[in-house]
Amino acid sequence: MKTSGGSDAAKRAAGESAADAADDGAVVGLGTGSTAAHAIRELGRRVDAGLDVRGIPTSYQSRELALEVGVPLTTLDAVEEVDLAIDGADQFSGPHLVKGGGAAHAREKIVDAAADRLLVVADPSKAADRLDHPVPVEVLPDARTTAADAVRALGGTPELRTAERKDGPVVTDNGNLVLDCEFDEIPDPASLAADLAAIPGAVEHGLFVGLADEVHVGSESGVDVRTF
Ligand code: 5RP
């Protein structure tokens, strides 16, 4: 599993704190990444102890982990409501996020946006006054060069994400490619989000504007819950 940022203890504290917010009978979106994985493991422990929840995975990774730890799974089209989603972030500034470090942001955005509440789980290294993390843009393979040109026209510097234990590019769970787009500081996330969404062949980008309801920031001494 990809890991990043702060300590595992901090990630675990954040993940467990958010998992504690799942009530009996809840439908829970299961985010992707090393911090969200702690929440899924905690949900598994709570299921073992009798909690009735159903999870909606956002990636192959979160599906596999949920199956391993015994969280029953469902799908968006089989439920009337998603009570909460628990997901990680590569960076957060208030309720705004950059996501997609695991290339799962397209499904994550679908599930996170559908949830009544999005609980973000993070360690302190993810906090920023202003977003400046490169924004991943998932693109159809045919759009790789034209979408990269469009990102440059917006002032960004796109870089095709390459795989670590495979030659060539990362291919997402949806069969697409990822351009990591450096914009330096992002003063107006909503405006950039609209511009990226309008690029032909862009499937989804990693700016989650105003989506977080809570950010659980774990550290070795506890959890700071910020609400928006
Ligand atoms: C995956 C994501 C992850 O939530 C994000 O990369 C954070 O991961 P981690 O908790 O491992 O730092 O957006 O697409």
PDB file of C-alpha atoms and ligand atoms in Angstrom:
ATOM      1  CA  MET A   1       0.000   0.000   0.000  1.00  0.00           C
ATOM      2  CA  LYS A   2       1.221   3.498  -0.838  1.00  0.00           C
ATOM      3  CA  THR A   3       2.170   5.432   2.301  1.00  0.00           C
ATOM      4  CA  SER A   4       2.882   9.119   2.645  1.00  0.00           C
ATOM      5  CA  GLY A   5       3.127  11.980   5.081  1.00  0.00           C
ATOM      6  CA  GLY A   6       3.125  11.531   8.834  1.00  0.00           C
ATOM      7  CA  SER A   7       3.484   8.652  11.235  1.00  0.00           C
ATOM      8  CA  ASP A   8       1.415   5.508  11.168  1.00  0.00           C
ATOM      9  CA  ALA A   9       0.305   6.212  14.758  1.00  0.00           C
ATOM     10  CA  ALA A  10      -1.116   9.574  13.674  1.00  0.00           C
ATOM     11  CA  LYS A  11      -2.912   8.015  10.715  1.00  0.00           C
ATOM     12  CA  ARG A  12      -4.297   5.278  12.910  1.00  0.00           C
ATOM     13  CA  ALA A  13      -5.607   7.761  15.478  1.00  0.00           C
ATOM     14  CA  ALA A  14      -7.387   9.702  12.715  1.00  0.00           C
ATOM     15  CA  GLY A  15      -8.820   6.598  11.070  1.00  0.00           C
ATOM     16  CA  GLU A  16     -10.114   5.098  14.291  1.00  0.00           C
ATOM     17  CA  SER A  17     -11.663   8.395  15.360  1.00  0.00           C
ATOM     18  CA  ALA A  18     -13.664   8.654  12.147  1.00  0.00           C
ATOM     19  CA  ALA A  19     -14.682   4.986  12.197  1.00  0.00           C
ATOM     20  CA  ASP A  20     -16.177   5.561  15.651  1.00  0.00           C
ATOM     21  CA  ALA A  21     -18.701   7.921  13.997  1.00  0.00           C
ATOM     22  CA  ALA A  22     -20.436   5.046  12.176  1.00  0.00           C
ATOM     23  CA  ASP A  23     -23.737   4.208  13.870  1.00  0.00           C
ATOM     24  CA  ASP A  24     -25.543   0.883  13.784  1.00  0.00           C
ATOM     25  CA  GLY A  25     -27.192   0.389  10.393  1.00  0.00           C
ATOM     26  CA  ALA A  26     -24.993   2.942   8.625  1.00  0.00           C
ATOM     27  CA  VAL A  27     -23.911   2.808   5.001  1.00  0.00           C
ATOM     28  CA  VAL A  28     -20.299   4.003   4.910  1.00  0.00           C
ATOM     29  CA  GLY A  29     -18.170   5.080   1.951  1.00  0.00           C
ATOM     30  CA  LEU A  30     -14.761   3.462   2.285  1.00  0.00           C
ATOM     31  CA  GLY A  31     -11.954   5.736   1.122  1.00  0.00           C
ATOM     32  CA  THR A  32      -8.581   4.751  -0.248  1.00  0.00           C
ATOM     33  CA  GLY A  33      -5.052   5.157   1.097  1.00  0.00           C
ATOM     34  CA  SER A  34      -3.051   4.328   4.194  1.00  0.00           C
ATOM     35  CA  THR A  35      -5.074   6.552   6.571  1.00  0.00           C
ATOM     36  CA  ALA A  36      -8.497   5.430   5.343  1.00  0.00           C
ATOM     37  CA  ALA A  37      -7.224   1.850   5.674  1.00  0.00           C
ATOM     38  CA  HIS A  38      -7.022   2.357   9.446  1.00  0.00           C
ATOM     39  CA  ALA A  39     -10.676   3.380   9.452  1.00  0.00           C
ATOM     40  CA  ILE A  40     -11.633   0.261   7.470  1.00  0.00           C
ATOM     41  CA  ARG A  41      -9.709  -1.954   9.889  1.00  0.00           C
ATOM     42  CA  GLU A  42     -11.452  -0.292  12.845  1.00  0.00           C
ATOM     43  CA  LEU A  43     -14.836  -0.794  11.174  1.00  0.00           C
ATOM     44  CA  GLY A  44     -13.890  -4.462  10.766  1.00  0.00           C
ATOM     45  CA  ARG A  45     -13.150  -4.714  14.489  1.00  0.00           C
ATOM     46  CA  ARG A  46     -16.472  -3.015  15.280  1.00  0.00           C
ATOM     47  CA  VAL A  47     -18.306  -5.426  12.944  1.00  0.00           C
ATOM     48  CA  ASP A  48     -16.688  -8.321  14.829  1.00  0.00           C
ATOM     49  CA  ALA A  49     -18.066  -6.746  18.009  1.00  0.00           C
ATOM     50  CA  GLY A  50     -21.609  -6.635  16.569  1.00  0.00           C
ATOM     51  CA  LEU A  51     -21.894  -3.389  14.605  1.00  0.00           C
ATOM     52  CA  ASP A  52     -24.195  -3.569  11.570  1.00  0.00           C
ATOM     53  CA  VAL A  53     -22.680  -1.492   8.754  1.00  0.00           C
ATOM     54  CA  ARG A  54     -22.338  -1.825   5.011  1.00  0.00           C
ATOM     55  CA  GLY A  55     -19.410  -0.312   3.144  1.00  0.00           C
ATOM     56  CA  ILE A  56     -19.134   1.105  -0.354  1.00  0.00           C
ATOM     57  CA  PRO A  57     -15.524   0.796  -1.540  1.00  0.00           C
ATOM     58  CA  THR A  58     -13.882   3.526  -3.614  1.00  0.00           C
ATOM     59  CA  SER A  59     -11.107   1.378  -5.087  1.00  0.00           C
ATOM     60  CA  TYR A  60      -9.828  -2.123  -5.589  1.00  0.00           C
ATOM     61  CA  GLN A  61      -7.642  -1.509  -2.507  1.00  0.00           C
ATOM     62  CA  SER A  62     -10.473  -0.549  -0.162  1.00  0.00           C
ATOM     63  CA  ARG A  63     -12.656  -3.399  -1.468  1.00  0.00           C
ATOM     64  CA  GLU A  64      -9.938  -5.984  -0.811  1.00  0.00           C
ATOM     65  CA  LEU A  65      -9.229  -4.637   2.666  1.00  0.00           C
ATOM     66  CA  ALA A  66     -12.925  -4.526   3.590  1.00  0.00           C
ATOM     67  CA  LEU A  67     -13.328  -8.142   2.482  1.00  0.00           C
ATOM     68  CA  GLU A  68     -10.241  -9.112   4.493  1.00  0.00           C
ATOM     69  CA  VAL A  69     -11.449  -7.497   7.722  1.00  0.00           C
ATOM     70  CA  GLY A  70     -15.082  -8.525   7.323  1.00  0.00           C
ATOM     71  CA  VAL A  71     -16.889  -5.272   6.489  1.00  0.00           C
ATOM     72  CA  PRO A  72     -19.980  -6.252   4.435  1.00  0.00           C
ATOM     73  CA  LEU A  73     -20.074  -4.479   1.085  1.00  0.00           C
ATOM     74  CA  THR A  74     -22.779  -2.885  -1.007  1.00  0.00           C
ATOM     75  CA  THR A  75     -22.940  -0.565  -4.012  1.00  0.00           C
ATOM     76  CA  LEU A  76     -24.195   2.959  -4.599  1.00  0.00           C
ATOM     77  CA  ASP A  77     -27.062   1.742  -6.772  1.00  0.00           C
ATOM     78  CA  ALA A  78     -28.258  -0.685  -4.083  1.00  0.00           C
ATOM     79  CA  VAL A  79     -28.762   1.879  -1.307  1.00  0.00           C
ATOM     80  CA  GLU A  80     -31.039   4.862  -0.829  1.00  0.00           C
ATOM     81  CA  GLU A  81     -28.552   6.855   1.197  1.00  0.00           C
ATOM     82  CA  VAL A  82     -24.874   6.923   2.131  1.00  0.00           C
ATOM     83  CA  ASP A  83     -24.714   8.057   5.752  1.00  0.00           C
ATOM     84  CA  LEU A  84     -21.064   8.947   5.809  1.00  0.00           C
ATOM     85  CA  ALA A  85     -17.881   8.522   3.868  1.00  0.00           C
ATOM     86  CA  ILE A  86     -14.435   8.282   5.446  1.00  0.00           C
ATOM     87  CA  ASP A  87     -11.567   9.212   3.188  1.00  0.00           C
ATOM     88  CA  GLY A  88      -7.982  10.414   3.245  1.00  0.00           C
ATOM     89  CA  ALA A  89      -6.471  13.424   1.510  1.00  0.00           C
ATOM     90  CA  ASP A  90      -3.130  14.468   0.118  1.00  0.00           C
ATOM     91  CA  GLN A  91      -3.718  18.008   1.358  1.00  0.00           C
ATOM     92  CA  PHE A  92      -6.531  19.930   3.014  1.00  0.00           C
ATOM     93  CA  SER A  93      -7.260  23.600   3.544  1.00  0.00           C
ATOM     94  CA  GLY A  94     -10.475  24.018   5.513  1.00  0.00           C
ATOM     95  CA  PRO A  95     -13.107  21.889   3.722  1.00  0.00           C
ATOM     96  CA  HIS A  96     -11.169  21.875   0.428  1.00  0.00           C
ATOM     97  CA  LEU A  97      -9.049  18.861  -0.501  1.00  0.00           C
ATOM     98  CA  VAL A  98      -6.537  17.627  -3.007  1.00  0.00           C
ATOM     99  CA  LYS A  99      -6.947  13.875  -3.441  1.00  0.00           C
ATOM    100  CA  GLY A 100      -5.826  11.201  -5.863  1.00  0.00           C
ATOM    101  CA  GLY A 101      -2.435  10.165  -4.506  1.00  0.00           C
ATOM    102  CA  GLY A 102      -3.672   6.606  -4.976  1.00  0.00           C
ATOM    103  CA  ALA A 103      -5.272   7.437  -8.349  1.00  0.00           C
ATOM    104  CA  ALA A 104      -8.677   6.595  -6.879  1.00  0.00           C
ATOM    105  CA  HIS A 105     -10.131  10.116  -6.880  1.00  0.00           C
ATOM    106  CA  ALA A 106     -12.803   9.509  -9.535  1.00  0.00           C
ATOM    107  CA  ARG A 107     -14.606   6.840  -7.530  1.00  0.00           C
ATOM    108  CA  GLU A 108     -13.759   8.603  -4.287  1.00  0.00           C
ATOM    109  CA  LYS A 109     -15.465  11.770  -5.488  1.00  0.00           C
ATOM    110  CA  ILE A 110     -18.583   9.902  -6.562  1.00  0.00           C
ATOM    111  CA  VAL A 111     -18.941   8.209  -3.174  1.00  0.00           C
ATOM    112  CA  ASP A 112     -17.739  11.136  -1.021  1.00  0.00           C
ATOM    113  CA  ALA A 113     -20.098  13.570  -2.748  1.00  0.00           C
ATOM    114  CA  ALA A 114     -23.019  11.174  -2.382  1.00  0.00           C
ATOM    115  CA  ALA A 115     -22.526  10.837   1.375  1.00  0.00           C
ATOM    116  CA  ASP A 116     -24.510  12.882   3.873  1.00  0.00           C
ATOM    117  CA  ARG A 117     -21.228  13.584   5.678  1.00  0.00           C
ATOM    118  CA  LEU A 118     -17.635  13.320   4.518  1.00  0.00           C
ATOM    119  CA  LEU A 119     -15.147  12.674   7.311  1.00  0.00           C
ATOM    120  CA  VAL A 120     -11.587  13.237   6.128  1.00  0.00           C
ATOM    121  CA  VAL A 121      -8.805  11.448   7.968  1.00  0.00           C
ATOM    122  CA  ALA A 122      -5.342  12.964   7.907  1.00  0.00           C
ATOM    123  CA  ASP A 123      -2.126  13.497   9.786  1.00  0.00           C
ATOM    124  CA  PRO A 124      -0.845  17.029  10.441  1.00  0.00           C
ATOM    125  CA  SER A 125       1.491  16.964   7.397  1.00  0.00           C
ATOM    126  CA  LYS A 126      -1.594  17.259   5.145  1.00  0.00           C
ATOM    127  CA  ALA A 127      -2.734  20.636   6.508  1.00  0.00           C
ATOM    128  CA  ALA A 128      -2.114  23.771   4.432  1.00  0.00           C
ATOM    129  CA  ASP A 129      -3.153  27.403   4.663  1.00  0.00           C
ATOM    130  CA  ARG A 130      -3.627  27.379   0.908  1.00  0.00           C
ATOM    131  CA  LEU A 131      -3.736  24.341  -1.406  1.00  0.00           C
ATOM    132  CA  ASP A 132      -0.544  23.903  -3.434  1.00  0.00           C
ATOM    133  CA  HIS A 133      -0.301  20.141  -3.939  1.00  0.00           C
ATOM    134  CA  PRO A 134      -0.177  18.902  -7.571  1.00  0.00           C
ATOM    135  CA  VAL A 135      -3.704  18.078  -8.735  1.00  0.00           C
ATOM    136  CA  PRO A 136      -4.174  14.633 -10.296  1.00  0.00           C
ATOM    137  CA  VAL A 137      -6.377  14.576 -13.379  1.00  0.00           C
ATOM    138  CA  GLU A 138      -7.623  11.195 -14.587  1.00  0.00           C
ATOM    139  CA  VAL A 139      -7.853  11.246 -18.377  1.00  0.00           C
ATOM    140  CA  LEU A 140      -9.007   8.874 -21.059  1.00  0.00           C
ATOM    141  CA  PRO A 141      -5.909   7.338 -22.694  1.00  0.00           C
ATOM    142  CA  ASP A 142      -6.763   9.011 -26.022  1.00  0.00           C
ATOM    143  CA  ALA A 143      -6.795  12.425 -24.311  1.00  0.00           C
ATOM    144  CA  ARG A 144      -3.315  12.180 -22.782  1.00  0.00           C
ATOM    145  CA  THR A 145      -1.600  14.753 -24.995  1.00  0.00           C
ATOM    146  CA  THR A 146      -4.555  17.076 -25.649  1.00  0.00           C
ATOM    147  CA  ALA A 147      -5.501  17.184 -21.964  1.00  0.00           C
ATOM    148  CA  ALA A 148      -1.859  17.904 -21.076  1.00  0.00           C
ATOM    149  CA  ASP A 149      -1.912  20.831 -23.539  1.00  0.00           C
ATOM    150  CA  ALA A 150      -5.125  22.105 -21.930  1.00  0.00           C
ATOM    151  CA  VAL A 151      -3.543  21.939 -18.466  1.00  0.00           C
ATOM    152  CA  ARG A 152      -0.551  23.942 -19.745  1.00  0.00           C
ATOM    153  CA  ALA A 153      -2.965  26.536 -21.152  1.00  0.00           C
ATOM    154  CA  LEU A 154      -4.391  26.880 -17.622  1.00  0.00           C
ATOM    155  CA  GLY A 155      -0.899  27.613 -16.288  1.00  0.00           C
ATOM    156  CA  GLY A 156      -0.194  24.127 -14.965  1.00  0.00           C
ATOM    157  CA  THR A 157       2.638  21.685 -15.556  1.00  0.00           C
ATOM    158  CA  PRO A 158       1.294  18.197 -16.229  1.00  0.00           C
ATOM    159  CA  GLU A 159       3.302  15.039 -15.666  1.00  0.00           C
ATOM    160  CA  LEU A 160       2.104  11.588 -16.652  1.00  0.00           C
ATOM    161  CA  ARG A 161       2.106   9.429 -13.524  1.00  0.00           C
ATOM    162  CA  THR A 162       4.335   6.412 -13.974  1.00  0.00           C
ATOM    163  CA  ALA A 163       4.003   3.097 -12.175  1.00  0.00           C
ATOM    164  CA  GLU A 164       6.524   1.981  -9.589  1.00  0.00           C
ATOM    165  CA  ARG A 165       6.558  -1.774 -10.097  1.00  0.00           C
ATOM    166  CA  LYS A 166       5.474  -1.820 -13.735  1.00  0.00           C
ATOM    167  CA  ASP A 167       7.071  -0.207 -16.764  1.00  0.00           C
ATOM    168  CA  GLY A 168       5.003   2.648 -18.178  1.00  0.00           C
ATOM    169  CA  PRO A 169       2.133   4.699 -16.814  1.00  0.00           C
ATOM    170  CA  VAL A 170      -0.202   4.123 -13.881  1.00  0.00           C
ATOM    171  CA  VAL A 171      -3.493   2.744 -15.189  1.00  0.00           C
ATOM    172  CA  THR A 172      -6.398   3.548 -12.881  1.00  0.00           C
ATOM    173  CA  ASP A 173      -9.062   1.123 -11.646  1.00  0.00           C
ATOM    174  CA  ASN A 174     -11.159   2.613 -14.477  1.00  0.00           C
ATOM    175  CA  GLY A 175      -8.564   1.904 -17.182  1.00  0.00           C
ATOM    176  CA  ASN A 176      -7.427   5.516 -17.565  1.00  0.00           C
ATOM    177  CA  LEU A 177      -4.211   7.530 -17.125  1.00  0.00           C
ATOM    178  CA  VAL A 178      -3.306  10.198 -14.561  1.00  0.00           C
ATOM    179  CA  LEU A 179      -1.682  13.574 -15.167  1.00  0.00           C
ATOM    180  CA  ASP A 180      -0.246  15.123 -12.002  1.00  0.00           C
ATOM    181  CA  CYS A 181      -0.650  18.850 -12.566  1.00  0.00           C
ATOM    182  CA  GLU A 182       1.502  21.349 -10.686  1.00  0.00           C
ATOM    183  CA  PHE A 183      -0.114  24.776 -10.295  1.00  0.00           C
ATOM    184  CA  ASP A 184       1.933  26.092  -7.349  1.00  0.00           C
ATOM    185  CA  GLU A 185      -0.563  27.904  -5.092  1.00  0.00           C
ATOM    186  CA  ILE A 186      -4.247  27.461  -5.876  1.00  0.00           C
ATOM    187  CA  PRO A 187      -5.904  30.718  -4.746  1.00  0.00           C
ATOM    188  CA  ASP A 188      -9.355  29.829  -6.108  1.00  0.00           C
ATOM    189  CA  PRO A 189      -9.971  26.046  -5.935  1.00  0.00           C
ATOM    190  CA  ALA A 190     -13.545  26.328  -7.279  1.00  0.00           C
ATOM    191  CA  SER A 191     -12.410  28.176 -10.382  1.00  0.00           C
ATOM    192  CA  LEU A 192      -9.572  25.729 -11.124  1.00  0.00           C
ATOM    193  CA  ALA A 193     -11.929  22.801 -10.466  1.00  0.00           C
ATOM    194  CA  ALA A 194     -14.372  24.125 -13.067  1.00  0.00           C
ATOM    195  CA  ASP A 195     -11.581  24.667 -15.605  1.00  0.00           C
ATOM    196  CA  LEU A 196     -10.181  21.154 -15.119  1.00  0.00           C
ATOM    197  CA  ALA A 197     -13.629  19.579 -15.322  1.00  0.00           C
ATOM    198  CA  ALA A 198     -14.171  21.266 -18.695  1.00  0.00           C
ATOM    199  CA  ILE A 199     -11.122  19.645 -20.358  1.00  0.00           C
ATOM    200  CA  PRO A 200     -12.278  17.210 -23.054  1.00  0.00           C
ATOM    201  CA  GLY A 201     -11.325  13.681 -22.037  1.00  0.00           C
ATOM    202  CA  ALA A 202     -10.806  14.554 -18.367  1.00  0.00           C
ATOM    203  CA  VAL A 203     -12.711  11.938 -16.388  1.00  0.00           C
ATOM    204  CA  GLU A 204     -12.200  13.501 -12.952  1.00  0.00           C
ATOM    205  CA  HIS A 205      -9.736  15.713 -11.111  1.00  0.00           C
ATOM    206  CA  GLY A 206      -8.558  15.567  -7.520  1.00  0.00           C
ATOM    207  CA  LEU A 207      -9.841  18.925  -6.272  1.00  0.00           C
ATOM    208  CA  PHE A 208     -12.677  18.277  -3.811  1.00  0.00           C
ATOM    209  CA  VAL A 209     -14.037  21.775  -3.277  1.00  0.00           C
ATOM    210  CA  GLY A 210     -15.870  22.322   0.002  1.00  0.00           C
ATOM    211  CA  LEU A 211     -16.695  18.631   0.332  1.00  0.00           C
ATOM    212  CA  ALA A 212     -15.332  17.878   3.802  1.00  0.00           C
ATOM    213  CA  ASP A 213     -17.725  18.127   6.740  1.00  0.00           C
ATOM    214  CA  GLU A 214     -15.091  17.117   9.287  1.00  0.00           C
ATOM    215  CA  VAL A 215     -11.342  16.609   9.186  1.00  0.00           C
ATOM    216  CA  HIS A 216      -9.994  14.244  11.848  1.00  0.00           C
ATOM    217  CA  VAL A 217      -6.344  15.195  12.264  1.00  0.00           C
ATOM    218  CA  GLY A 218      -4.550  12.464  14.151  1.00  0.00           C
ATOM    219  CA  SER A 219      -1.320  12.826  16.057  1.00  0.00           C
ATOM    220  CA  GLU A 220       0.574  10.719  18.548  1.00  0.00           C
ATOM    221  CA  SER A 221      -1.172  12.562  21.361  1.00  0.00           C
ATOM    222  CA  GLY A 222      -4.780  12.459  20.123  1.00  0.00           C
ATOM    223  CA  VAL A 223      -7.184  13.665  17.456  1.00  0.00           C
ATOM    224  CA  ASP A 224      -8.190  17.197  16.582  1.00  0.00           C
ATOM    225  CA  VAL A 225     -11.623  17.175  14.881  1.00  0.00           C
ATOM    226  CA  ARG A 226     -12.256  20.238  12.701  1.00  0.00           C
ATOM    227  CA  THR A 227     -15.826  20.777  11.505  1.00  0.00           C
ATOM    228  CA  PHE A 228     -17.024  22.867   8.567  1.00  0.00           C
TER     229      PHE A 228
HETATM  230  C1  5RP B   1      -6.270   8.073  -2.948  1.00  0.00           C
HETATM  231  C2  5RP B   1      -6.340   9.256  -2.071  1.00  0.00           C
HETATM  232  C3  5RP B   1      -5.833   9.081  -0.675  1.00  0.00           C
HETATM  233  O1  5RP B   1      -6.892   9.250   0.207  1.00  0.00           O
HETATM  234  C4  5RP B   1      -4.748  10.096  -0.434  1.00  0.00           C
HETATM  235  O2  5RP B   1      -3.701   9.851  -1.387  1.00  0.00           O
HETATM  236  C5  5RP B   1      -4.180  10.007   0.975  1.00  0.00           C
HETATM  237  O3  5RP B   1      -3.525   8.794   1.162  1.00  0.00           O
HETATM  238  P1  5RP B   1      -2.724   8.475   2.497  1.00  0.00           P
HETATM  239  O4  5RP B   1      -3.719   8.416   3.604  1.00  0.00           O
HETATM  240  O5  5RP B   1      -2.052   7.140   2.225  1.00  0.00           O
HETATM  241  O6  5RP B   1      -1.715   9.574   2.684  1.00  0.00           O
HETATM  242  O7  5RP B   1      -6.790  10.319  -2.423  1.00  0.00           O
HETATM  243  O8  5RP B   1      -6.638   8.397  -4.261  1.00  0.00           O
END
